[in-house]
PDB file of C-alpha atoms in Angstrom:
ATOM      1  CA  UNK A   1      55.836 -47.142  25.127  1.00 53.00           C
ATOM      2  CA  UNK A   2      56.290 -47.300  20.845  1.00 66.00           C
ATOM      3  CA  UNK A   3      56.366 -43.832  20.901  1.00 63.00           C
ATOM      4  CA  UNK A   4      55.717 -44.213  17.348  1.00 65.00           C
ATOM      5  CA  UNK A   5      52.059 -45.394  17.946  1.00 66.00           C
ATOM      6  CA  UNK A   6      51.338 -43.027  20.510  1.00 65.00           C
ATOM      7  CA  UNK A   7      53.170 -39.686  19.621  1.00 63.00           C
ATOM      8  CA  UNK A   8      53.989 -39.411  16.207  1.00 64.00           C
ATOM      9  CA  UNK A   9      51.414 -41.252  14.767  1.00 68.00           C
ATOM     10  CA  UNK A  10      48.319 -38.544  16.465  1.00 69.00           C
ATOM     11  CA  UNK A  11      49.851 -36.161  15.628  1.00 72.00           C
ATOM     12  CA  UNK A  12      50.540 -36.856  11.396  1.00 68.00           C
ATOM     13  CA  UNK A  13      46.978 -37.463  11.028  1.00 67.00           C
ATOM     14  CA  UNK A  14      46.045 -34.147  13.333  1.00 65.00           C
ATOM     15  CA  UNK A  15      48.318 -32.789  10.789  1.00 62.00           C
ATOM     16  CA  UNK A  16      46.912 -34.038   7.657  1.00 59.00           C
ATOM     17  CA  UNK A  17      43.520 -34.778   8.857  1.00 56.00           C
ATOM     18  CA  UNK A  18      39.971 -32.829   7.054  1.00 55.00           C
ATOM     19  CA  UNK A  19      38.931 -29.865   9.408  1.00 55.00           C
ATOM     20  CA  UNK A  20      35.416 -29.725   9.662  1.00 54.00           C
ATOM     21  CA  UNK A  21      34.477 -26.429   8.550  1.00 53.00           C
ATOM     22  CA  UNK A  22      31.130 -24.934   9.211  1.00 57.00           C
ATOM     23  CA  UNK A  23      28.029 -25.218   6.795  1.00 61.00           C
ATOM     24  CA  UNK A  24      26.979 -21.046   7.167  1.00 71.00           C
ATOM     25  CA  UNK A  25      29.890 -19.931   5.745  1.00 86.00           C
ATOM     26  CA  UNK A  26      29.176 -19.317   2.320  1.00 91.00           C
ATOM     27  CA  UNK A  27      25.308 -18.610   1.094  1.00 92.00           C
ATOM     28  CA  UNK A  28      24.120 -18.715  -2.886  1.00 92.00           C
ATOM     29  CA  UNK A  29      22.228 -16.975  -4.473  1.00 93.00           C
ATOM     30  CA  UNK A  30      19.138 -18.473  -5.729  1.00 92.00           C
ATOM     31  CA  UNK A  31      19.091 -15.666  -8.694  1.00 91.00           C
ATOM     32  CA  UNK A  32      22.611 -15.604  -9.737  1.00 92.00           C
ATOM     33  CA  UNK A  33      23.948 -19.328  -8.139  1.00 92.00           C
ATOM     34  CA  UNK A  34      26.669 -16.736  -6.640  1.00 92.00           C
ATOM     35  CA  UNK A  35      28.424 -18.449  -3.505  1.00 93.00           C
ATOM     36  CA  UNK A  36      28.654 -15.595  -1.238  1.00 93.00           C
ATOM     37  CA  UNK A  37      30.689 -14.635   2.439  1.00 93.00           C
ATOM     38  CA  UNK A  38      28.753 -14.682   5.169  1.00 90.00           C
ATOM     39  CA  UNK A  39      30.522 -11.684   6.333  1.00 92.00           C
ATOM     40  CA  UNK A  40      30.250  -9.939   3.230  1.00 93.00           C
ATOM     41  CA  UNK A  41      26.894 -10.885   2.637  1.00 93.00           C
ATOM     42  CA  UNK A  42      25.671  -9.269   6.667  1.00 92.00           C
ATOM     43  CA  UNK A  43      28.117  -6.305   5.435  1.00 93.00           C
ATOM     44  CA  UNK A  44      25.978  -5.608   2.462  1.00 94.00           C
ATOM     45  CA  UNK A  45      22.610  -6.126   4.942  1.00 94.00           C
ATOM     46  CA  UNK A  46      22.057 -10.065   3.058  1.00 95.00           C
ATOM     47  CA  UNK A  47      22.075  -7.883  -0.455  1.00 95.00           C
ATOM     48  CA  UNK A  48      23.729 -10.094  -3.612  1.00 95.00           C
ATOM     49  CA  UNK A  49      26.690  -8.215  -4.621  1.00 93.00           C
ATOM     50  CA  UNK A  50      27.049  -9.395  -7.988  1.00 93.00           C
ATOM     51  CA  UNK A  51      23.256  -9.343  -9.097  1.00 94.00           C
ATOM     52  CA  UNK A  52      22.070  -7.056  -6.332  1.00 93.00           C
ATOM     53  CA  UNK A  53      18.971  -9.797  -5.262  1.00 94.00           C
ATOM     54  CA  UNK A  54      17.227  -9.193  -1.673  1.00 95.00           C
ATOM     55  CA  UNK A  55      18.004 -12.522   0.348  1.00 95.00           C
ATOM     56  CA  UNK A  56      15.978 -12.737   3.777  1.00 94.00           C
ATOM     57  CA  UNK A  57      17.124 -10.526   6.749  1.00 95.00           C
ATOM     58  CA  UNK A  58      16.289 -11.693  10.467  1.00 95.00           C
ATOM     59  CA  UNK A  59      14.807  -9.240  11.973  1.00 96.00           C
ATOM     60  CA  UNK A  60      17.441  -8.317  14.323  1.00 96.00           C
ATOM     61  CA  UNK A  61      19.938  -7.411  11.398  1.00 96.00           C
ATOM     62  CA  UNK A  62      17.978  -4.868  10.220  1.00 96.00           C
ATOM     63  CA  UNK A  63      16.943  -3.272  13.112  1.00 97.00           C
ATOM     64  CA  UNK A  64      20.672  -2.978  13.724  1.00 95.00           C
ATOM     65  CA  UNK A  65      20.921  -1.326  10.217  1.00 95.00           C
ATOM     66  CA  UNK A  66      17.849   1.282  10.648  1.00 95.00           C
ATOM     67  CA  UNK A  67      18.012   2.806  14.472  1.00 96.00           C
ATOM     68  CA  UNK A  68      21.054   4.659  15.403  1.00 94.00           C
ATOM     69  CA  UNK A  69      24.245   3.269  16.326  1.00 92.00           C
ATOM     70  CA  UNK A  70      22.223   0.268  16.279  1.00 94.00           C
ATOM     71  CA  UNK A  71      20.528   0.571  19.105  1.00 94.00           C
ATOM     72  CA  UNK A  72      17.134  -0.193  19.839  1.00 96.00           C
ATOM     73  CA  UNK A  73      14.814  -1.970  22.604  1.00 96.00           C
ATOM     74  CA  UNK A  74      11.973  -4.345  22.239  1.00 96.00           C
ATOM     75  CA  UNK A  75       8.903  -3.709  23.112  1.00 97.00           C
ATOM     76  CA  UNK A  76       7.013  -6.132  25.115  1.00 96.00           C
ATOM     77  CA  UNK A  77       4.599  -8.457  23.745  1.00 97.00           C
ATOM     78  CA  UNK A  78       1.773 -10.293  25.851  1.00 95.00           C
ATOM     79  CA  UNK A  79       2.153 -14.198  24.613  1.00 94.00           C
ATOM     80  CA  UNK A  80      -0.566 -15.322  23.435  1.00 94.00           C
ATOM     81  CA  UNK A  81      -2.651 -19.507  24.623  1.00 93.00           C
ATOM     82  CA  UNK A  82       0.043 -22.422  22.794  1.00 92.00           C
ATOM     83  CA  UNK A  83      -1.478 -24.833  20.594  1.00 92.00           C
ATOM     84  CA  UNK A  84      -5.471 -23.843  21.463  1.00 91.00           C
ATOM     85  CA  UNK A  85      -6.651 -25.853  19.805  1.00 93.00           C
ATOM     86  CA  UNK A  86      -4.211 -29.104  20.125  1.00 93.00           C
ATOM     87  CA  UNK A  87      -2.928 -29.353  16.129  1.00 93.00           C
ATOM     88  CA  UNK A  88      -1.445 -31.837  15.472  1.00 91.00           C
ATOM     89  CA  UNK A  89       0.297 -33.003  11.267  1.00 88.00           C
ATOM     90  CA  UNK A  90       3.273 -34.726  10.708  1.00 89.00           C
ATOM     91  CA  UNK A  91       4.446 -33.226  14.567  1.00 92.00           C
ATOM     92  CA  UNK A  92       2.614 -30.949  17.376  1.00 94.00           C
ATOM     93  CA  UNK A  93       2.561 -27.661  16.581  1.00 95.00           C
ATOM     94  CA  UNK A  94       3.928 -27.341  20.641  1.00 95.00           C
ATOM     95  CA  UNK A  95       6.758 -29.516  18.903  1.00 95.00           C
ATOM     96  CA  UNK A  96       7.461 -27.374  15.584  1.00 94.00           C
ATOM     97  CA  UNK A  97       6.870 -23.705  17.662  1.00 95.00           C
ATOM     98  CA  UNK A  98      10.024 -24.843  19.845  1.00 95.00           C
ATOM     99  CA  UNK A  99      11.594 -26.250  17.373  1.00 95.00           C
ATOM    100  CA  UNK A 100      11.393 -22.595  15.182  1.00 95.00           C
ATOM    101  CA  UNK A 101      12.112 -20.801  18.241  1.00 95.00           C
ATOM    102  CA  UNK A 102      15.492 -22.883  18.582  1.00 94.00           C
ATOM    103  CA  UNK A 103      16.596 -22.222  14.879  1.00 92.00           C
ATOM    104  CA  UNK A 104      15.506 -18.674  14.873  1.00 91.00           C
ATOM    105  CA  UNK A 105      16.548 -17.989  18.516  1.00 92.00           C
ATOM    106  CA  UNK A 106      12.988 -15.807  19.105  1.00 94.00           C
ATOM    107  CA  UNK A 107       9.789 -16.020  20.544  1.00 94.00           C
ATOM    108  CA  UNK A 108       7.889 -16.075  17.199  1.00 96.00           C
ATOM    109  CA  UNK A 109       7.772 -14.674  13.801  1.00 96.00           C
ATOM    110  CA  UNK A 110       7.389 -10.709  14.836  1.00 97.00           C
ATOM    111  CA  UNK A 111      10.076  -8.352  16.651  1.00 97.00           C
ATOM    112  CA  UNK A 112       9.034  -4.992  17.549  1.00 98.00           C
ATOM    113  CA  UNK A 113      11.335  -2.282  19.367  1.00 97.00           C
ATOM    114  CA  UNK A 114      11.608   1.121  19.921  1.00 97.00           C
ATOM    115  CA  UNK A 115      14.446   4.165  19.443  1.00 96.00           C
ATOM    116  CA  UNK A 116      15.227   6.625  17.289  1.00 95.00           C
ATOM    117  CA  UNK A 117      16.287   6.458  13.407  1.00 95.00           C
ATOM    118  CA  UNK A 118      17.771   9.974  12.116  1.00 91.00           C
ATOM    119  CA  UNK A 119      17.700  11.033  15.759  1.00 91.00           C
ATOM    120  CA  UNK A 120      12.841  10.654  14.679  1.00 93.00           C
ATOM    121  CA  UNK A 121      11.435   8.520  17.730  1.00 96.00           C
ATOM    122  CA  UNK A 122       9.886   4.833  15.984  1.00 97.00           C
ATOM    123  CA  UNK A 123       8.096   2.353  16.462  1.00 98.00           C
ATOM    124  CA  UNK A 124       8.961  -0.936  14.572  1.00 98.00           C
ATOM    125  CA  UNK A 125       8.006  -4.017  13.495  1.00 98.00           C
ATOM    126  CA  UNK A 126       9.549  -6.923  12.187  1.00 97.00           C
ATOM    127  CA  UNK A 127       8.579 -10.116  10.774  1.00 97.00           C
ATOM    128  CA  UNK A 128      10.778 -13.218  10.568  1.00 96.00           C
ATOM    129  CA  UNK A 129      10.435 -15.687   7.158  1.00 95.00           C
ATOM    130  CA  UNK A 130      12.489 -17.889   9.058  1.00 94.00           C
ATOM    131  CA  UNK A 131      10.044 -18.159  11.556  1.00 96.00           C
ATOM    132  CA  UNK A 132       7.491 -20.963   9.845  1.00 95.00           C
ATOM    133  CA  UNK A 133       7.394 -18.779   7.342  1.00 94.00           C
ATOM    134  CA  UNK A 134       7.199 -15.490   8.783  1.00 95.00           C
ATOM    135  CA  UNK A 135       3.093 -16.770   9.428  1.00 95.00           C
ATOM    136  CA  UNK A 136       0.539 -15.100  11.077  1.00 97.00           C
ATOM    137  CA  UNK A 137      -0.578 -16.226  14.539  1.00 96.00           C
ATOM    138  CA  UNK A 138      -2.403 -15.326  17.687  1.00 97.00           C
ATOM    139  CA  UNK A 139       1.283 -13.555  18.828  1.00 97.00           C
ATOM    140  CA  UNK A 140       1.848 -12.171  15.310  1.00 97.00           C
ATOM    141  CA  UNK A 141      -1.548  -9.660  16.237  1.00 97.00           C
ATOM    142  CA  UNK A 142      -0.734  -9.960  20.042  1.00 97.00           C
ATOM    143  CA  UNK A 143       2.587  -8.562  18.557  1.00 97.00           C
ATOM    144  CA  UNK A 144       1.332  -5.445  15.660  1.00 98.00           C
ATOM    145  CA  UNK A 145      -1.216  -4.433  18.571  1.00 97.00           C
ATOM    146  CA  UNK A 146       1.002  -3.745  21.189  1.00 97.00           C
ATOM    147  CA  UNK A 147       3.147  -1.931  18.319  1.00 98.00           C
ATOM    148  CA  UNK A 148       0.126   0.476  17.343  1.00 98.00           C
ATOM    149  CA  UNK A 149      -0.687   1.088  21.301  1.00 97.00           C
ATOM    150  CA  UNK A 150       3.092   2.080  21.617  1.00 97.00           C
ATOM    151  CA  UNK A 151       3.412   3.612  18.905  1.00 98.00           C
ATOM    152  CA  UNK A 152      -0.431   6.075  20.254  1.00 97.00           C
ATOM    153  CA  UNK A 153       1.354   6.055  23.924  1.00 97.00           C
ATOM    154  CA  UNK A 154       4.771   8.063  22.739  1.00 96.00           C
ATOM    155  CA  UNK A 155       2.948   9.533  19.922  1.00 97.00           C
ATOM    156  CA  UNK A 156       5.254   8.347  17.960  1.00 97.00           C
ATOM    157  CA  UNK A 157       5.322   6.311  13.773  1.00 97.00           C
ATOM    158  CA  UNK A 158       4.753   3.440  13.483  1.00 98.00           C
ATOM    159  CA  UNK A 159       7.280   1.547  10.275  1.00 98.00           C
ATOM    160  CA  UNK A 160       6.433  -2.266   9.446  1.00 98.00           C
ATOM    161  CA  UNK A 161       8.235  -4.660   7.856  1.00 98.00           C
ATOM    162  CA  UNK A 162       5.947  -7.771   6.447  1.00 97.00           C
ATOM    163  CA  UNK A 163       7.433 -10.408   5.515  1.00 97.00           C
ATOM    164  CA  UNK A 164       5.095 -14.118   5.317  1.00 96.00           C
ATOM    165  CA  UNK A 165       3.276 -16.216   3.594  1.00 93.00           C
ATOM    166  CA  UNK A 166      -0.131 -15.996   4.969  1.00 94.00           C
ATOM    167  CA  UNK A 167      -1.932 -17.380   8.637  1.00 94.00           C
ATOM    168  CA  UNK A 168      -0.727 -20.319  10.620  1.00 95.00           C
ATOM    169  CA  UNK A 169      -3.108 -23.192   9.446  1.00 92.00           C
ATOM    170  CA  UNK A 170      -2.189 -24.756  13.277  1.00 94.00           C
ATOM    171  CA  UNK A 171      -4.306 -22.101  14.840  1.00 95.00           C
ATOM    172  CA  UNK A 172      -7.077 -22.425  12.419  1.00 94.00           C
ATOM    173  CA  UNK A 173     -10.070 -19.052  12.835  1.00 95.00           C
ATOM    174  CA  UNK A 174      -7.967 -18.046  15.678  1.00 96.00           C
ATOM    175  CA  UNK A 175      -5.638 -17.318  12.979  1.00 96.00           C
ATOM    176  CA  UNK A 176      -7.721 -16.111  10.599  1.00 95.00           C
ATOM    177  CA  UNK A 177      -9.034 -13.247  13.337  1.00 96.00           C
ATOM    178  CA  UNK A 178      -5.841 -11.564  13.421  1.00 97.00           C
ATOM    179  CA  UNK A 179      -6.817  -9.819  10.252  1.00 97.00           C
ATOM    180  CA  UNK A 180      -9.782  -7.782  11.990  1.00 96.00           C
ATOM    181  CA  UNK A 181      -7.915  -7.635  14.896  1.00 97.00           C
ATOM    182  CA  UNK A 182      -4.620  -5.603  13.122  1.00 97.00           C
ATOM    183  CA  UNK A 183      -7.206  -3.678  11.105  1.00 97.00           C
ATOM    184  CA  UNK A 184      -8.470  -2.266  14.223  1.00 97.00           C
ATOM    185  CA  UNK A 185      -4.543  -1.748  15.209  1.00 97.00           C
ATOM    186  CA  UNK A 186      -3.822   0.461  12.036  1.00 97.00           C
ATOM    187  CA  UNK A 187      -7.360   2.601  12.890  1.00 97.00           C
ATOM    188  CA  UNK A 188      -5.803   3.498  16.060  1.00 97.00           C
ATOM    189  CA  UNK A 189      -3.017   5.136  14.241  1.00 97.00           C
ATOM    190  CA  UNK A 190      -5.421   6.448  11.905  1.00 96.00           C
ATOM    191  CA  UNK A 191      -7.845   8.018  14.920  1.00 97.00           C
ATOM    192  CA  UNK A 192      -4.000   9.354  16.845  1.00 97.00           C
ATOM    193  CA  UNK A 193      -2.924  11.486  13.499  1.00 96.00           C
ATOM    194  CA  UNK A 194      -0.052   9.086  13.345  1.00 97.00           C
ATOM    195  CA  UNK A 195       2.033   7.873  10.799  1.00 97.00           C
ATOM    196  CA  UNK A 196       1.823   4.115   9.396  1.00 98.00           C
ATOM    197  CA  UNK A 197       4.263   3.286   7.000  1.00 98.00           C
ATOM    198  CA  UNK A 198       4.677   0.054   5.749  1.00 98.00           C
ATOM    199  CA  UNK A 199       7.494  -1.847   3.504  1.00 98.00           C
ATOM    200  CA  UNK A 200       6.822  -4.988   2.059  1.00 98.00           C
ATOM    201  CA  UNK A 201       9.432  -7.235   1.690  1.00 97.00           C
ATOM    202  CA  UNK A 202      10.174 -10.960  -0.059  1.00 95.00           C
ATOM    203  CA  UNK A 203       7.227 -12.461   0.209  1.00 95.00           C
ATOM    204  CA  UNK A 204       4.451 -10.891   1.648  1.00 96.00           C
ATOM    205  CA  UNK A 205       0.929 -12.711   0.748  1.00 95.00           C
ATOM    206  CA  UNK A 206      -2.430 -14.041   2.155  1.00 94.00           C
ATOM    207  CA  UNK A 207      -4.550 -13.014   4.870  1.00 94.00           C
ATOM    208  CA  UNK A 208      -1.241 -10.466   5.895  1.00 96.00           C
ATOM    209  CA  UNK A 209      -0.906  -8.754   2.504  1.00 96.00           C
ATOM    210  CA  UNK A 210      -5.422  -8.541   2.630  1.00 95.00           C
ATOM    211  CA  UNK A 211      -4.859  -6.745   5.921  1.00 96.00           C
ATOM    212  CA  UNK A 212      -2.487  -4.856   7.934  1.00 97.00           C
ATOM    213  CA  UNK A 213       0.687  -4.973   5.020  1.00 97.00           C
ATOM    214  CA  UNK A 214      -1.432  -2.987   2.637  1.00 96.00           C
ATOM    215  CA  UNK A 215      -3.003  -0.081   5.465  1.00 97.00           C
ATOM    216  CA  UNK A 216      -0.313   1.715   5.289  1.00 96.00           C
ATOM    217  CA  UNK A 217      -0.002   5.660   4.401  1.00 97.00           C
ATOM    218  CA  UNK A 218       2.828   5.167   2.352  1.00 97.00           C
ATOM    219  CA  UNK A 219       4.018   1.709   0.256  1.00 97.00           C
ATOM    220  CA  UNK A 220       7.270   1.239   0.029  1.00 98.00           C
ATOM    221  CA  UNK A 221       8.389  -2.522  -1.204  1.00 98.00           C
ATOM    222  CA  UNK A 222      12.230  -4.275  -1.639  1.00 97.00           C
ATOM    223  CA  UNK A 223      12.804  -4.652  -4.956  1.00 97.00           C
ATOM    224  CA  UNK A 224      11.374  -8.185  -6.636  1.00 95.00           C
ATOM    225  CA  UNK A 225       9.684  -8.685  -3.775  1.00 96.00           C
ATOM    226  CA  UNK A 226       6.346 -10.650  -4.282  1.00 96.00           C
ATOM    227  CA  UNK A 227       3.307  -9.549  -2.995  1.00 97.00           C
ATOM    228  CA  UNK A 228      -0.125 -11.120  -3.349  1.00 95.00           C
ATOM    229  CA  UNK A 229      -3.112 -12.488  -1.947  1.00 93.00           C
ATOM    230  CA  UNK A 230      -2.809 -16.178  -4.166  1.00 91.00           C
ATOM    231  CA  UNK A 231       0.784 -16.929  -5.542  1.00 88.00           C
ATOM    232  CA  UNK A 232       1.120 -16.637  -8.864  1.00 89.00           C
ATOM    233  CA  UNK A 233       0.880 -19.986  -9.292  1.00 90.00           C
ATOM    234  CA  UNK A 234      -2.503 -20.712  -7.807  1.00 91.00           C
ATOM    235  CA  UNK A 235      -4.069 -17.899 -10.227  1.00 92.00           C
ATOM    236  CA  UNK A 236      -3.102 -19.723 -13.608  1.00 91.00           C
ATOM    237  CA  UNK A 237      -4.260 -23.343 -12.268  1.00 92.00           C
ATOM    238  CA  UNK A 238      -7.738 -21.520 -11.853  1.00 92.00           C
ATOM    239  CA  UNK A 239      -7.802 -19.266 -14.638  1.00 92.00           C
ATOM    240  CA  UNK A 240      -5.758 -21.712 -17.021  1.00 92.00           C
ATOM    241  CA  UNK A 241      -3.916 -18.547 -18.678  1.00 91.00           C
ATOM    242  CA  UNK A 242       0.092 -17.816 -18.678  1.00 91.00           C
ATOM    243  CA  UNK A 243       0.077 -14.938 -17.233  1.00 90.00           C
ATOM    244  CA  UNK A 244       2.708 -11.388 -17.612  1.00 90.00           C
ATOM    245  CA  UNK A 245       6.189 -11.210 -16.695  1.00 89.00           C
ATOM    246  CA  UNK A 246       6.794 -10.098 -12.873  1.00 90.00           C
ATOM    247  CA  UNK A 247       3.471 -10.089 -12.723  1.00 93.00           C
ATOM    248  CA  UNK A 248       2.649  -9.254  -8.530  1.00 94.00           C
ATOM    249  CA  UNK A 249       6.242  -8.690  -8.373  1.00 96.00           C
ATOM    250  CA  UNK A 250       7.106  -5.205  -6.723  1.00 97.00           C
ATOM    251  CA  UNK A 251       7.527  -3.153 -10.131  1.00 96.00           C
ATOM    252  CA  UNK A 252       4.734  -4.904 -11.391  1.00 95.00           C
ATOM    253  CA  UNK A 253       2.374  -3.371  -8.500  1.00 96.00           C
ATOM    254  CA  UNK A 254       4.389   0.511  -8.320  1.00 97.00           C
ATOM    255  CA  UNK A 255       3.333   0.629 -12.583  1.00 96.00           C
ATOM    256  CA  UNK A 256      -0.222  -0.631 -11.580  1.00 94.00           C
ATOM    257  CA  UNK A 257      -0.893   1.985  -8.487  1.00 94.00           C
ATOM    258  CA  UNK A 258      -0.689  -0.273  -5.614  1.00 95.00           C
ATOM    259  CA  UNK A 259       2.161   1.080  -4.087  1.00 97.00           C
ATOM    260  CA  UNK A 260       4.489   4.534  -4.074  1.00 97.00           C
ATOM    261  CA  UNK A 261       7.780   2.946  -3.617  1.00 96.00           C
ATOM    262  CA  UNK A 262      10.021   0.570  -4.517  1.00 97.00           C
ATOM    263  CA  UNK A 263      13.638   0.778  -3.078  1.00 97.00           C
ATOM    264  CA  UNK A 264      16.840  -0.334  -2.489  1.00 97.00           C
ATOM    265  CA  UNK A 265      17.058  -2.287   0.905  1.00 96.00           C
ATOM    266  CA  UNK A 266      20.663   0.150   1.608  1.00 95.00           C
ATOM    267  CA  UNK A 267      18.587   3.704   0.274  1.00 96.00           C
ATOM    268  CA  UNK A 268      16.337   2.333   2.675  1.00 96.00           C
ATOM    269  CA  UNK A 269      16.512   3.634   5.588  1.00 96.00           C
ATOM    270  CA  UNK A 270      17.321   7.493   4.531  1.00 94.00           C
ATOM    271  CA  UNK A 271      13.944   7.550   2.310  1.00 96.00           C
ATOM    272  CA  UNK A 272      12.274   6.977   5.976  1.00 97.00           C
ATOM    273  CA  UNK A 273      14.024   9.176   7.677  1.00 95.00           C
ATOM    274  CA  UNK A 274      13.299  12.347   4.724  1.00 95.00           C
ATOM    275  CA  UNK A 275       9.563  10.570   4.393  1.00 96.00           C
ATOM    276  CA  UNK A 276       8.503  10.341   8.358  1.00 96.00           C
ATOM    277  CA  UNK A 277      10.008  14.008   9.150  1.00 94.00           C
ATOM    278  CA  UNK A 278       7.860  15.416   6.251  1.00 94.00           C
ATOM    279  CA  UNK A 279       5.117  13.984   7.598  1.00 94.00           C
ATOM    280  CA  UNK A 280       4.958  14.932  11.215  1.00 92.00           C
ATOM    281  CA  UNK A 281       6.039  18.713  10.589  1.00 91.00           C
ATOM    282  CA  UNK A 282      10.085  18.074  11.483  1.00 89.00           C
ATOM    283  CA  UNK A 283      12.225  19.830   8.846  1.00 88.00           C
ATOM    284  CA  UNK A 284      14.871  18.209   6.797  1.00 85.00           C
ATOM    285  CA  UNK A 285      17.855  15.657   7.958  1.00 82.00           C
ATOM    286  CA  UNK A 286      20.994  16.385   8.211  1.00 73.00           C
ATOM    287  CA  UNK A 287      23.498  14.202   7.139  1.00 68.00           C
ATOM    288  CA  UNK A 288      26.253  13.189   8.784  1.00 61.00           C
ATOM    289  CA  UNK A 289      24.343  14.954  12.157  1.00 57.00           C
ATOM    290  CA  UNK A 290      24.924  11.920  14.230  1.00 55.00           C
ATOM    291  CA  UNK A 291      27.739  11.162  16.270  1.00 57.00           C
ATOM    292  CA  UNK A 292      30.233   7.556  15.099  1.00 55.00           C
ATOM    293  CA  UNK A 293      29.145   4.381  16.682  1.00 57.00           C
ATOM    294  CA  UNK A 294      30.067   4.000  19.859  1.00 61.00           C
ATOM    295  CA  UNK A 295      30.931   7.443  21.662  1.00 57.00           C
ATOM    296  CA  UNK A 296      28.022   9.604  24.059  1.00 56.00           C
ATOM    297  CA  UNK A 297      26.545  12.385  22.461  1.00 53.00           C
ATOM    298  CA  UNK A 298      27.080  14.440  26.471  1.00 54.00           C
ATOM    299  CA  UNK A 299      30.461  13.585  25.693  1.00 52.00           C
ATOM    300  CA  UNK A 300      31.185  15.686  22.324  1.00 52.00           C
ATOM    301  CA  UNK A 301      32.391  19.301  22.816  1.00 51.00           C
ATOM    302  CA  UNK A 302      29.419  21.952  22.592  1.00 51.00           C
ATOM    303  CA  UNK A 303      31.622  23.624  20.562  1.00 50.00           C
ATOM    304  CA  UNK A 304      33.786  22.656  18.321  1.00 50.00           C
ATOM    305  CA  UNK A 305      37.960  23.501  20.259  1.00 52.00           C
ATOM    306  CA  UNK A 306      39.560  26.709  18.636  1.00 53.00           C
ATOM    307  CA  UNK A 307      42.462  26.177  16.548  1.00 50.00           C
ATOM    308  CA  UNK A 308      46.276  26.649  18.109  1.00 53.00           C
ATOM    309  CA  UNK A 309      47.753  29.138  16.674  1.00 52.00           C
ATOM    310  CA  UNK A 310      50.495  28.573  14.481  1.00 48.00           C
ATOM    311  CA  UNK A 311      54.142  29.209  15.139  1.00 50.00           C
ATOM    312  CA  UNK A 312      55.237  31.882  13.723  1.00 46.00           C
ATOM    313  CA  UNK A 313      59.070  31.392  12.226  1.00 47.00           C
ATOM    314  CA  UNK A 314      61.027  34.772  11.204  1.00 49.00           C
ATOM    315  CA  UNK A 315      62.789  34.421   7.363  1.00 49.00           C
ATOM    316  CA  UNK A 316      66.302  34.436   7.325  1.00 53.00           C
ATOM    317  CA  UNK A 317      67.947  37.396   6.376  1.00 58.00           C
ATOM    318  CA  UNK A 318      68.703  38.164   3.020  1.00 53.00           C
ATOM    319  CA  UNK A 319      73.000  38.339   2.451  1.00 52.00           C
ATOM    320  CA  UNK A 320      73.150  42.027   1.059  1.00 50.00           C
ATOM    321  CA  UNK A 321      71.215  42.657   4.558  1.00 49.00           C
ATOM    322  CA  UNK A 322      73.985  41.066   6.478  1.00 50.00           C
ATOM    323  CA  UNK A 323      76.219  42.534   4.839  1.00 48.00           C
TER     324      UNK A 323
END
């Protein structure tokens, strides 16, 4: 046995060989180009620590930061027929769906959940732009209807986070039919007297903007979010004119009366709690009224324990008294 070949050389190679580093440890900010470590970015709610640019955030990560203690339960969404048109471009539609499901670990482009936010029970729905650009298909329509029905059944407000490139072309006219379906779902909330708040995130475009995304009682947007029906590039090519700086961005729409607020993602939860409690006739939110994560409310004492009496130590007698 050649011990140099069989033992020494593999040992040296293992010490000096280049280790493979996962590709998802660092994210480059598209606005300022700063390289952001994944843990630091997640702790900051996917907001750039250098320029405050709002990067996309998944619905589950958003709900974890939104609900009390990160605890929420999913609302079941009826699953529609897969590929009713037999659509095929470069790939078959079912293949694209399976690829998106593997990449995002989600069924489709919208997640519906219920829970408490600042001790205020709500139903929430959020679109996932990473799932086929958050496109609006039959599943998204079913999700919004399921969220509205659940909100009416439980008499809770509905908060919706939009992020979409528009209608899903692979479902054709069936995708466009979700516009009136979701409009009817929003009308259900209004007839029940329940608040419907929409948070528009980057980007919200196409048929989503032309339907449920612009029907909220309160319209809130994240900073610099693109909100439009047709994109600025399409408009410039159509009218052959240069558009104003910041056209169709959240700040521009706020200035022109299409939005009520533009709120930073880290301040969004507190603002939603205040608005919802105001709309539902509840008292103002109490800051720091919630138990820390992992502690059940039942485990907390009803009244604070009385402090133990302090031990009394007698002062030494003066020397003159001792004499």
